[in-house]
PDB file of C-alpha atoms in Angstrom:
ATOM      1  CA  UNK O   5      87.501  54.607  -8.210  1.00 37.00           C
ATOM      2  CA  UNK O   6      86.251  51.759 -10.932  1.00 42.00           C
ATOM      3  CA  UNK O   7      84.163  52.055 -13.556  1.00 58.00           C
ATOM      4  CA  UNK O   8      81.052  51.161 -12.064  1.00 82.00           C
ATOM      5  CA  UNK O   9      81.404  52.319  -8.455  1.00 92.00           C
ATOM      6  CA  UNK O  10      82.583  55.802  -7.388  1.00 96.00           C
ATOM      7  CA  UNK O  11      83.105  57.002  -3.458  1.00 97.00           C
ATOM      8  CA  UNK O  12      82.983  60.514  -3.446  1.00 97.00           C
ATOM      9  CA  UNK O  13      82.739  63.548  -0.749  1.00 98.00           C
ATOM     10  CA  UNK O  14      80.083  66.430  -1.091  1.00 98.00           C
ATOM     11  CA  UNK O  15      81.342  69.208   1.017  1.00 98.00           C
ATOM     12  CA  UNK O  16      79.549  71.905   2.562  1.00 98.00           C
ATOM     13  CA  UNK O  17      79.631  75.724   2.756  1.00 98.00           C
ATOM     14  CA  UNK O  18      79.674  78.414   4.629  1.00 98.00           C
ATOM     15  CA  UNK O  19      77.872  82.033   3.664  1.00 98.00           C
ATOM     16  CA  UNK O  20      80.363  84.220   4.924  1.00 98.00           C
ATOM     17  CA  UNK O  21      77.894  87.185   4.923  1.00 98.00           C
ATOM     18  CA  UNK O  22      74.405  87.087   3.548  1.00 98.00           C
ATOM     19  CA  UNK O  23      72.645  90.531   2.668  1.00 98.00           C
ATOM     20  CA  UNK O  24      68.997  90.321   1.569  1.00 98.00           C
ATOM     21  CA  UNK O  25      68.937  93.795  -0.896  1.00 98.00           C
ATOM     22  CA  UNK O  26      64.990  93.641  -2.517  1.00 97.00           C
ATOM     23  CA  UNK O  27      61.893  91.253  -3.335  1.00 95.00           C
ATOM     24  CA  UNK O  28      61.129  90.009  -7.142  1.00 93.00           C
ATOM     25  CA  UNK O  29      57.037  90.277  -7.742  1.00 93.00           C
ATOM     26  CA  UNK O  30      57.688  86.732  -7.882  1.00 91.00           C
ATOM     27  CA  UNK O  31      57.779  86.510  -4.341  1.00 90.00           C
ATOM     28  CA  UNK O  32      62.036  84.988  -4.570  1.00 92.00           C
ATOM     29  CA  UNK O  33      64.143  87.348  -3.063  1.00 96.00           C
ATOM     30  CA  UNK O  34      67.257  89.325  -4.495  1.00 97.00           C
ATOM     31  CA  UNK O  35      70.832  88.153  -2.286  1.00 97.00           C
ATOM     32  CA  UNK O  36      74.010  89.152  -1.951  1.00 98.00           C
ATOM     33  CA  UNK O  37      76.798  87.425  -0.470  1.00 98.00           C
ATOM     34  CA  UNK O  38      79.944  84.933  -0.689  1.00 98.00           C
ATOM     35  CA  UNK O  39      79.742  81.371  -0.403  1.00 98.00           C
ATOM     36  CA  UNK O  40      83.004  79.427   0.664  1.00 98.00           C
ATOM     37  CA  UNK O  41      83.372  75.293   0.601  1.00 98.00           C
ATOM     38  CA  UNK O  42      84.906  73.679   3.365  1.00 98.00           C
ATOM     39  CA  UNK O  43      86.125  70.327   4.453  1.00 98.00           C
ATOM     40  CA  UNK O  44      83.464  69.257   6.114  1.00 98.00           C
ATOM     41  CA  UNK O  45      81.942  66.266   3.731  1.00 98.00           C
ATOM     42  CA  UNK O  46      79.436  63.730   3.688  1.00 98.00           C
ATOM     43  CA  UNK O  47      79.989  60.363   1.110  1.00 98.00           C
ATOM     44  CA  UNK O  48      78.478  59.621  -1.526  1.00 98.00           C
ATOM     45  CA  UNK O  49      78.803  55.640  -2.950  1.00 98.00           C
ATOM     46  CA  UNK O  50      77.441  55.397  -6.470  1.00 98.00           C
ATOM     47  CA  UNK O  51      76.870  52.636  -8.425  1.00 97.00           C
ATOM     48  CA  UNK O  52      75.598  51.908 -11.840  1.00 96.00           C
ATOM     49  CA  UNK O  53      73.128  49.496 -12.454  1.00 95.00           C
ATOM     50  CA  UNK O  54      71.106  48.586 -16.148  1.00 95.00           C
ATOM     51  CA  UNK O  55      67.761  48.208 -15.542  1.00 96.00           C
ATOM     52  CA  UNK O  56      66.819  51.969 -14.722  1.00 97.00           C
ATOM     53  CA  UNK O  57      66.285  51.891 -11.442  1.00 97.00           C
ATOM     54  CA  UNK O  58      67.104  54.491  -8.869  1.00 98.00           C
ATOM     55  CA  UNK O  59      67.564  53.081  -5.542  1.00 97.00           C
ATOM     56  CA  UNK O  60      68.728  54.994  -2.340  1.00 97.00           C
ATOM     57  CA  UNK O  61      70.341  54.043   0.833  1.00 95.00           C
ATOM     58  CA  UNK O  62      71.943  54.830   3.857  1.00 94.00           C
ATOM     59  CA  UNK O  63      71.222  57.822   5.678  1.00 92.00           C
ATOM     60  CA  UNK O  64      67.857  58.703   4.717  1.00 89.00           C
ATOM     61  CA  UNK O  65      66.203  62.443   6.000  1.00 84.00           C
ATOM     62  CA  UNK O  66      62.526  62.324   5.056  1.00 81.00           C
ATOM     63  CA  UNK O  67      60.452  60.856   1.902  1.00 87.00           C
ATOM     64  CA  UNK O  68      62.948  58.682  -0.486  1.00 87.00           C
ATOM     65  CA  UNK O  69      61.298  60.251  -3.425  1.00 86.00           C
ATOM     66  CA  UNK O  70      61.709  63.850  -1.879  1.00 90.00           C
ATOM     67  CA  UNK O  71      65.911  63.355  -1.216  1.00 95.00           C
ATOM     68  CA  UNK O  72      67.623  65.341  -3.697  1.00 97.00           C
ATOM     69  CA  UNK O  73      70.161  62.511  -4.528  1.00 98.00           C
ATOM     70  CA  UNK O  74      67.141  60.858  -6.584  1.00 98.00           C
ATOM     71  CA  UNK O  75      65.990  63.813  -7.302  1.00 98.00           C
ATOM     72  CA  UNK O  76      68.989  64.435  -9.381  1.00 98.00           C
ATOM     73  CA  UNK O  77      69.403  61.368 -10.515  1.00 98.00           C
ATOM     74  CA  UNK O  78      66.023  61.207 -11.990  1.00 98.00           C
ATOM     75  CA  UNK O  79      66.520  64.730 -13.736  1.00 98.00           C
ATOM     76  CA  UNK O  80      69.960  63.217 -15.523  1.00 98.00           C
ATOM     77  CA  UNK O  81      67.675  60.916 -16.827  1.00 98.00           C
ATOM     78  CA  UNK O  82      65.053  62.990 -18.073  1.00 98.00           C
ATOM     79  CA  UNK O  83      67.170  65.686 -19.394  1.00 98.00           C
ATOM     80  CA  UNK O  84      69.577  62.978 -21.081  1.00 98.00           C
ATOM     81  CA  UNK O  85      67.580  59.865 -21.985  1.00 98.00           C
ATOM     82  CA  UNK O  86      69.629  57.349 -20.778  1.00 97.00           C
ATOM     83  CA  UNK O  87      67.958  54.154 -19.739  1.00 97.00           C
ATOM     84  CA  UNK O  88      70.658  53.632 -17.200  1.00 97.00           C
ATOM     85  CA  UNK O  89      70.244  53.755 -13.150  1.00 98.00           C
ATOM     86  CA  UNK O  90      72.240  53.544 -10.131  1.00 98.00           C
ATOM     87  CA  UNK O  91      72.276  52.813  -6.498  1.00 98.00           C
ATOM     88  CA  UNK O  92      72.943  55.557  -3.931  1.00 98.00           C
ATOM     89  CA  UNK O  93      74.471  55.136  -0.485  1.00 98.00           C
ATOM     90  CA  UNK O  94      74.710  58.502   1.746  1.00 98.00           C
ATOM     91  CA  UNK O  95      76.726  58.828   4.556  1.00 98.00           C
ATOM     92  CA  UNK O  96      75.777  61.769   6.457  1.00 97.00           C
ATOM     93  CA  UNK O  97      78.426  64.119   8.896  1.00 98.00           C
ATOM     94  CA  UNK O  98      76.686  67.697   7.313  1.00 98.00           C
ATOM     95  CA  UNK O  99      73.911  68.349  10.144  1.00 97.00           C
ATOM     96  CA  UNK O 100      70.573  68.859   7.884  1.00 95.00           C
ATOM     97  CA  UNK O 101      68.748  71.767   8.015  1.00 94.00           C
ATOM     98  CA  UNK O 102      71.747  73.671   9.316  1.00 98.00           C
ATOM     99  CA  UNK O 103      71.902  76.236   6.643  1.00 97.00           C
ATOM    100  CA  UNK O 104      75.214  74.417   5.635  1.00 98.00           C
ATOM    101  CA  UNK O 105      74.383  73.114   2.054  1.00 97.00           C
ATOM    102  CA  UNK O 106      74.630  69.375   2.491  1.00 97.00           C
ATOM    103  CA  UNK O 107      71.481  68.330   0.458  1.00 96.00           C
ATOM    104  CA  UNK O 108      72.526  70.828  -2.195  1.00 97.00           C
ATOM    105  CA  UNK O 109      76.063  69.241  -2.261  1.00 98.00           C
ATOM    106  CA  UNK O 110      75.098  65.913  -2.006  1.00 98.00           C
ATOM    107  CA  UNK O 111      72.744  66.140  -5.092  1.00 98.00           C
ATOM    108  CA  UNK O 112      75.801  68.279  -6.840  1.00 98.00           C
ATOM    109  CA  UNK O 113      78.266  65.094  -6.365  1.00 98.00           C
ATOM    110  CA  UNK O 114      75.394  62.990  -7.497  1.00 98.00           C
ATOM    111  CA  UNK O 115      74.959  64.635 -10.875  1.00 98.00           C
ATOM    112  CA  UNK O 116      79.071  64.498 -11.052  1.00 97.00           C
ATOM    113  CA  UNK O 117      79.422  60.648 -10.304  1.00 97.00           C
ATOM    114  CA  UNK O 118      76.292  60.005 -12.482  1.00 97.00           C
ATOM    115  CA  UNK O 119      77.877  62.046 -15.528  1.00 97.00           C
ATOM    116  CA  UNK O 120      80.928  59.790 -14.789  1.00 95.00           C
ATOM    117  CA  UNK O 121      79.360  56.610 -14.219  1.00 96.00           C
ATOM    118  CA  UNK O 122      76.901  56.853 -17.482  1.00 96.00           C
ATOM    119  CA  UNK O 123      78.922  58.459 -19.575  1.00 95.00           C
ATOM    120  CA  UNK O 124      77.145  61.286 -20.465  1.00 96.00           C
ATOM    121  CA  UNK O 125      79.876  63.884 -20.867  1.00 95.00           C
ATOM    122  CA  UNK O 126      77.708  66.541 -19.759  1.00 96.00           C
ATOM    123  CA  UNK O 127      79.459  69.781 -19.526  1.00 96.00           C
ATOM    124  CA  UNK O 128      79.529  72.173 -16.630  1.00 95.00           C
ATOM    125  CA  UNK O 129      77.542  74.618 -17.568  1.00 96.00           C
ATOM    126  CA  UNK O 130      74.506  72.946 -18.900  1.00 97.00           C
ATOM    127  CA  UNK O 131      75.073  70.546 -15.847  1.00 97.00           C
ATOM    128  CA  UNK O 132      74.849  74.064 -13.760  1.00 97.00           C
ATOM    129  CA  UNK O 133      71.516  74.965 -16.053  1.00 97.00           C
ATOM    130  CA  UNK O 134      69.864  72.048 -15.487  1.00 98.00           C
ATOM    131  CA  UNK O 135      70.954  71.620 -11.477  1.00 97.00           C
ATOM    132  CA  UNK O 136      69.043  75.245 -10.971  1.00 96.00           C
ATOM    133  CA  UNK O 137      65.616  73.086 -10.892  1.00 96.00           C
ATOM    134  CA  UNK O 138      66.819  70.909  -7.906  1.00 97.00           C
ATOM    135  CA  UNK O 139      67.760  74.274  -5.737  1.00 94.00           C
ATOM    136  CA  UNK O 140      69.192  77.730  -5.921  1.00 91.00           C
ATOM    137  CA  UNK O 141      72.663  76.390  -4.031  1.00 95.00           C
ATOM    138  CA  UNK O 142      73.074  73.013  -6.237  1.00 97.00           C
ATOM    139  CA  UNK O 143      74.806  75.230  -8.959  1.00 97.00           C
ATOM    140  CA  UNK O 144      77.168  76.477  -7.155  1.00 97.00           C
ATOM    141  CA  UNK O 145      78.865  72.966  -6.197  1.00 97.00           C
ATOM    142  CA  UNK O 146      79.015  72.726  -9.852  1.00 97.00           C
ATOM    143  CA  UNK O 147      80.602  75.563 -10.324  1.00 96.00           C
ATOM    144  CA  UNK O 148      83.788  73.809  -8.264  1.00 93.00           C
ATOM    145  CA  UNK O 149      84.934  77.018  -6.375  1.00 97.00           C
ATOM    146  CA  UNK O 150      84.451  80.043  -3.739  1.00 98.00           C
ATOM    147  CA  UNK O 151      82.061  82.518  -5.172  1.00 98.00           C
ATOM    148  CA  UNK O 152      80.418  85.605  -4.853  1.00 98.00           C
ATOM    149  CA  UNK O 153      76.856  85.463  -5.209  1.00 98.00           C
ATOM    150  CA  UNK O 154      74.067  88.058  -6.135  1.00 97.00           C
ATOM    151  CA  UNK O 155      70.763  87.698  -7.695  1.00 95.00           C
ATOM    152  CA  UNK O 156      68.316  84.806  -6.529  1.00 92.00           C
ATOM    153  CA  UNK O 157      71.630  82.788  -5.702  1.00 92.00           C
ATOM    154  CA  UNK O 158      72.287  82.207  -9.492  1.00 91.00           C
ATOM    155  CA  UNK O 159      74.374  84.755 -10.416  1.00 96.00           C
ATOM    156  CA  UNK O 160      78.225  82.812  -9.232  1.00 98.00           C
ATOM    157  CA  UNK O 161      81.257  84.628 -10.006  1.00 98.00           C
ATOM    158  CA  UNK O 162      84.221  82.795  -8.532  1.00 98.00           C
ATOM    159  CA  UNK O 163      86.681  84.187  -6.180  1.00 97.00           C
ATOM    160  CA  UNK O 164      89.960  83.021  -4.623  1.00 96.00           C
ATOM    161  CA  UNK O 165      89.500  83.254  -0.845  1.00 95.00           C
ATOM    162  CA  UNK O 166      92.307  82.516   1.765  1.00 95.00           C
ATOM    163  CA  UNK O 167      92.807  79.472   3.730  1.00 95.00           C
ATOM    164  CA  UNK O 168      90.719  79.984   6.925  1.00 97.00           C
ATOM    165  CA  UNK O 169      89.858  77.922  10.173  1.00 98.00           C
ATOM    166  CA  UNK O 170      86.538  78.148  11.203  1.00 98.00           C
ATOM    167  CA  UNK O 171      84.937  76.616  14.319  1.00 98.00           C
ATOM    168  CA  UNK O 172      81.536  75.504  13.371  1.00 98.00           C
ATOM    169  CA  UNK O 173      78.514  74.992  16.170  1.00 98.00           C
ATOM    170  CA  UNK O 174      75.268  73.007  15.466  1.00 98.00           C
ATOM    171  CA  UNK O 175      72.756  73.558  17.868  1.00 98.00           C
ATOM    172  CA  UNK O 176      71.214  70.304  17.404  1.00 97.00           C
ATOM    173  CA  UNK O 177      68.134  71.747  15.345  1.00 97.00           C
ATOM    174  CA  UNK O 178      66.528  72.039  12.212  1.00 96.00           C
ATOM    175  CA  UNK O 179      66.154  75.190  10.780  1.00 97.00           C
ATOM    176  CA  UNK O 180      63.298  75.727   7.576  1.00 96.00           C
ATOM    177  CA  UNK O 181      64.674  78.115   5.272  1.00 96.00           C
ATOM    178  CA  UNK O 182      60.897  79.261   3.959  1.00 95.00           C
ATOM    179  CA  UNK O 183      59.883  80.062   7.239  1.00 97.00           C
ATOM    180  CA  UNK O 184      62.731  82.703   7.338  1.00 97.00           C
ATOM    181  CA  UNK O 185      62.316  84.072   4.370  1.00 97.00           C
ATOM    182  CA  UNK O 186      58.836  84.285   4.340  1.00 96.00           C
ATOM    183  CA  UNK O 187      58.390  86.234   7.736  1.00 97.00           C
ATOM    184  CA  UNK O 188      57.288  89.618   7.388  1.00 97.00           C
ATOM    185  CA  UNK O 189      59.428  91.278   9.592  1.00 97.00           C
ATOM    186  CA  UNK O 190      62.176  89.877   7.404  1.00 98.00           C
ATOM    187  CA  UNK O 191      65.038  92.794   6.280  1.00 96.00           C
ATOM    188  CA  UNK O 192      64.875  93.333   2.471  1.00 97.00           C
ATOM    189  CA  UNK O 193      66.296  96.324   2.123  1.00 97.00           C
ATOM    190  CA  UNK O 194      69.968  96.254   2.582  1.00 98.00           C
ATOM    191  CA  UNK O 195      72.241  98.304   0.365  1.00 97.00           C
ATOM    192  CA  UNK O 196      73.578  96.626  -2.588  1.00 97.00           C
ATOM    193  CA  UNK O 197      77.811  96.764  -2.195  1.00 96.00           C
ATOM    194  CA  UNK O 198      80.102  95.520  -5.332  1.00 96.00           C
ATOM    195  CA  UNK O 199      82.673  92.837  -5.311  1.00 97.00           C
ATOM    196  CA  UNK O 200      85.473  95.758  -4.991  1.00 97.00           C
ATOM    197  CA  UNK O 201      84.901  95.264  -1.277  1.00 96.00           C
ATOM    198  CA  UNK O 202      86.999  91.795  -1.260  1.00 97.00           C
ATOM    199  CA  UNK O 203      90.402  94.166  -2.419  1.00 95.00           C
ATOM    200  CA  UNK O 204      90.377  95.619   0.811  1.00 91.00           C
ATOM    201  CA  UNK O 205      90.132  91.738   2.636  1.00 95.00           C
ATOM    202  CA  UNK O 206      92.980  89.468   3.258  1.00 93.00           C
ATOM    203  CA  UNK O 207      92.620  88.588   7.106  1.00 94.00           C
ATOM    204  CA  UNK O 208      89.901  85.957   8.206  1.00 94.00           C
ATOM    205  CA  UNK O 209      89.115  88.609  10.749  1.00 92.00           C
ATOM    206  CA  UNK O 210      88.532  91.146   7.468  1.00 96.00           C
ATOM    207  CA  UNK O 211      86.594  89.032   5.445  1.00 97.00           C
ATOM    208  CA  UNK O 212      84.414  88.256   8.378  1.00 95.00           C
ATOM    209  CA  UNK O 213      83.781  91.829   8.615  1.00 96.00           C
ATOM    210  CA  UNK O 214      82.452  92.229   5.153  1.00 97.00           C
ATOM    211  CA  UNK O 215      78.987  92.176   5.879  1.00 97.00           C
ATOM    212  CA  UNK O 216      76.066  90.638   8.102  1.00 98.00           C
ATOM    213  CA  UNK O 217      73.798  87.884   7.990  1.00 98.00           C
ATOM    214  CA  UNK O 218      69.780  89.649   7.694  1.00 98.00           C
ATOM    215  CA  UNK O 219      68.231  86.474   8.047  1.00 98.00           C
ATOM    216  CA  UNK O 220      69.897  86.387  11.975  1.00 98.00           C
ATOM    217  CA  UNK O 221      67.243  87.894  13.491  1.00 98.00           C
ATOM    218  CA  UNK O 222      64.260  86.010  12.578  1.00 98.00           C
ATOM    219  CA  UNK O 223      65.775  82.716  13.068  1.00 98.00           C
ATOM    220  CA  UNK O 224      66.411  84.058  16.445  1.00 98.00           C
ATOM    221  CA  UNK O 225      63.022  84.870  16.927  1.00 98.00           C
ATOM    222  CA  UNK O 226      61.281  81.673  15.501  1.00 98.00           C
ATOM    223  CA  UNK O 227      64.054  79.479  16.824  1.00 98.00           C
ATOM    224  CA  UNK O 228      64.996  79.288  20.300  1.00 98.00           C
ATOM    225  CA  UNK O 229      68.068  76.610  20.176  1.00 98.00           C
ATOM    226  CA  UNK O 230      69.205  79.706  17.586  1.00 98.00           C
ATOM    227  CA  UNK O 231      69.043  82.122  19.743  1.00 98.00           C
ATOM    228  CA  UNK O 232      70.536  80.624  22.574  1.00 98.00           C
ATOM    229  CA  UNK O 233      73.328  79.858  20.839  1.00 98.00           C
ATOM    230  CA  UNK O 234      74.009  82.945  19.191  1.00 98.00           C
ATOM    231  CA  UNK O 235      73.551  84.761  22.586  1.00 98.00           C
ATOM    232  CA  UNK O 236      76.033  82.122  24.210  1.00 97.00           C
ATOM    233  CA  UNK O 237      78.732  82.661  21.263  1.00 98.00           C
ATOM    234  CA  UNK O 238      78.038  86.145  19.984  1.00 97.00           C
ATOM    235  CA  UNK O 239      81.210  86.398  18.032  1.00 97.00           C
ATOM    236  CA  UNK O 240      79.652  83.350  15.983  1.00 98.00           C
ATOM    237  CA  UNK O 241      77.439  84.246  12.526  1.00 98.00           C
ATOM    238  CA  UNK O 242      74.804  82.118  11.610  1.00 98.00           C
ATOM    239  CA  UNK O 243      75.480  80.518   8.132  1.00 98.00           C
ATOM    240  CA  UNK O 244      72.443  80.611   5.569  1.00 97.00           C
ATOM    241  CA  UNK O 245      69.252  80.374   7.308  1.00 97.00           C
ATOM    242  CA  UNK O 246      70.918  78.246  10.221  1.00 96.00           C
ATOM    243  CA  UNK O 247      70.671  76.289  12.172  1.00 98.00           C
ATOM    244  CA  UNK O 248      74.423  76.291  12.394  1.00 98.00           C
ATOM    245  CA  UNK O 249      76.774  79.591  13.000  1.00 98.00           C
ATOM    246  CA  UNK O 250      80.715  79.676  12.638  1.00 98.00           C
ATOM    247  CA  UNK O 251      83.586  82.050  13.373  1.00 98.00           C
ATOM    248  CA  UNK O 252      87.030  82.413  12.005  1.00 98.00           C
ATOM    249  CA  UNK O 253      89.609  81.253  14.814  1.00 97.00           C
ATOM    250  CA  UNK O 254      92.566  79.319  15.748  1.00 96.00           C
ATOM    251  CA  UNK O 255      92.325  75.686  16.837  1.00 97.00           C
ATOM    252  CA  UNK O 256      93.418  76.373  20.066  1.00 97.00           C
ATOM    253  CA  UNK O 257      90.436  78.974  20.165  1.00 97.00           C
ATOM    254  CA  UNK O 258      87.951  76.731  19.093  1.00 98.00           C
ATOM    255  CA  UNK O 259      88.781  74.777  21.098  1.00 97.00           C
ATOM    256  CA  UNK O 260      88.004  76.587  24.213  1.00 97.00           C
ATOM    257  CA  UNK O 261      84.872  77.599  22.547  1.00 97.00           C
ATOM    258  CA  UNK O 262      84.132  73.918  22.092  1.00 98.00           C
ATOM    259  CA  UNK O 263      84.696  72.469  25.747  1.00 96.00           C
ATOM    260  CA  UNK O 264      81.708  74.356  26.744  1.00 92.00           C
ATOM    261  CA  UNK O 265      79.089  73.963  24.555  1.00 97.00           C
ATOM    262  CA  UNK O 266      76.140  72.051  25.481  1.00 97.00           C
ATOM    263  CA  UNK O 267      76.287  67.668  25.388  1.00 95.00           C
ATOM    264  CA  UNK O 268      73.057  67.397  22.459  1.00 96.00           C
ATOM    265  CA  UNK O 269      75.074  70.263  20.192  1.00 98.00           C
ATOM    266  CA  UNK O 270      77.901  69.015  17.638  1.00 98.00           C
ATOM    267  CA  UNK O 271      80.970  71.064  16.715  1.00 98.00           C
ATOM    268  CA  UNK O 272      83.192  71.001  13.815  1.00 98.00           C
ATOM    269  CA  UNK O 273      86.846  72.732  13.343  1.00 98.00           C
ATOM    270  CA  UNK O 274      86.934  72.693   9.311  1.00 98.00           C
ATOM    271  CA  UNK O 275      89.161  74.513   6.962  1.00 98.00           C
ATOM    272  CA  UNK O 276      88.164  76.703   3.688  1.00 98.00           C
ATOM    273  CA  UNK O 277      88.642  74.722   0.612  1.00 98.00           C
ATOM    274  CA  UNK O 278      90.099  76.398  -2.691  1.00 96.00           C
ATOM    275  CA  UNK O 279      88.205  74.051  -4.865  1.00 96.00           C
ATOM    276  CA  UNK O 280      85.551  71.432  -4.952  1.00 96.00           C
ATOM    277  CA  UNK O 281      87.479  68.330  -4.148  1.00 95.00           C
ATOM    278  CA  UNK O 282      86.181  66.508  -7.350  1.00 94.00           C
ATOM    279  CA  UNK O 283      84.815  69.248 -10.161  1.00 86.00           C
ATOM    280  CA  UNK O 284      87.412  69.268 -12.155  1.00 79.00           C
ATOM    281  CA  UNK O 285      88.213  65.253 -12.063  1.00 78.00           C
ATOM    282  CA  UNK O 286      84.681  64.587 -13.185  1.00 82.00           C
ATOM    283  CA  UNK O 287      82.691  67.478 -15.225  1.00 78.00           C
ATOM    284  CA  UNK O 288      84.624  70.091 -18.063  1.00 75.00           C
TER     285      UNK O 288
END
């Protein structure tokens, strides 16, 4: 890394359960569950430039002034004053619209190679504060590690989770998150639990058995390529509000899991990551 050009990765996550417990008058709706990173990445290539300008490049998914890497950028701007600006190149692997975080992450290394590359010195938590207006999951890849996560998805306290292997399928397929959570057959009534469920985890197999994912069942219903593959791979949980679903097994495993799947879906064997690869190196 130089000065005025930093490469960096923006992993993604998994929700290793994902319990939908009430409904604010606000219409947002009150979570439980624990988000893990994993080694999955896409690349982010920032560079600083005077004039103010924010340009964007490289894999583009929708409007340019919609993407969440200018999105961020311009709201380090704003919330800092800095008459500085940057060019952003984004090489995607994360599938969008998978339920996986990329967009979140990608905007979360964005605000960490900007506070870098201008230095701003921003600290992590007011980074965190201000990151909550891009998305409820852009915090937590601020935050740097595993977490457990209640509220709207902005209440993150971290936990240390063990190395696992997961085998991750993509069934080729968006998946809109507001169309999940806004169907009224949705589940909104599952039964708060407290983090002292995690002291009787230590297995893959036994954290994977911590809870559910409520949001399964409508994105089975309003998504076919969803339900196919979660009827093909039952053992699989969907992560988020899909379009992607994982399990916890061996390589050899996934493997055989893999050989099988359909030509137009893409697979992944990734590992659980202890820590954001480059938190600590760039934000306090």
């Amino acid at each position: 890394m130089t000065d005025t050009v930093l490469t960096l990765p923006a992993p993604a996550k998994l929700n290793l359960f994902l319990h939908v417990t009430g409904r604010l008058p606000n219409g947002y709706h009150c979570l439980q569950s624990i988000f893990v990173l994993i080694d999955l990445c896409d690349e982010i290539r920032i560079a600083a430039r005077p004039d103010g300008e924010i340009s964007r490049r490289g894999d583009v998914i929708g409007e340019i002034q919609n993407d969440l890497c200018v999105r961020a950028a311009k709201l380090l701007q704003a919330e800092t004053g800095t008459s500085q600006g940057a060019d952003i190149v984004v090489k995607k692997r994360i599938p969008s619209g998978a339920g996986l975080g990329g967009g979140s992450s990608d905007a979360a290394t964005t605000l960490m190679g900007l506070n870098k590359l201008w230095n701003l010195d921003i600290e992590r938590p007011l980074l965190m504060k201000w990151a909550k207006k891009l998305g409820a999951d852009v915090p937590f890849f601020l935050l740097g590690t595993n977490a457990w996560v209640e509220g709207i998805g902005d209440r993150l306290t971290p936990i240390s989770v063990p190395e696992m292997i997961f085998a991750v399928v993509w069934p080729g397929v968006s998946q809109s998150t507001p169309e999940i959570f806004s169907h009224p057959l949705l589940t909104r009534d599952t039964k708060s639990v407290t983090m002292s469920i995690l002291d009787s985890a230590s297995s893959p197999r036994e954290w994977m058995q911590l809870g559910h994912n409520d949001l399964e069942p409508i994105a089975k219903r309003v998504n076919p390529r969803i339900a196919e593959l979660l009827t093909l791979l039952p053992q699989f949980r969907m992560t988020g509000s899909g379009s992607a679903a994982f399990a916890a097994m061996s390589e050899s495993e996934a493997s055989r899991v893999f050989k099988d799947l359909p030509s137009d879906w893409q697979h992944f064997l990734v590992k659980s990551l202890k820590i954001h690869p480059i938190t600590s190196a760039l934000i306090c």
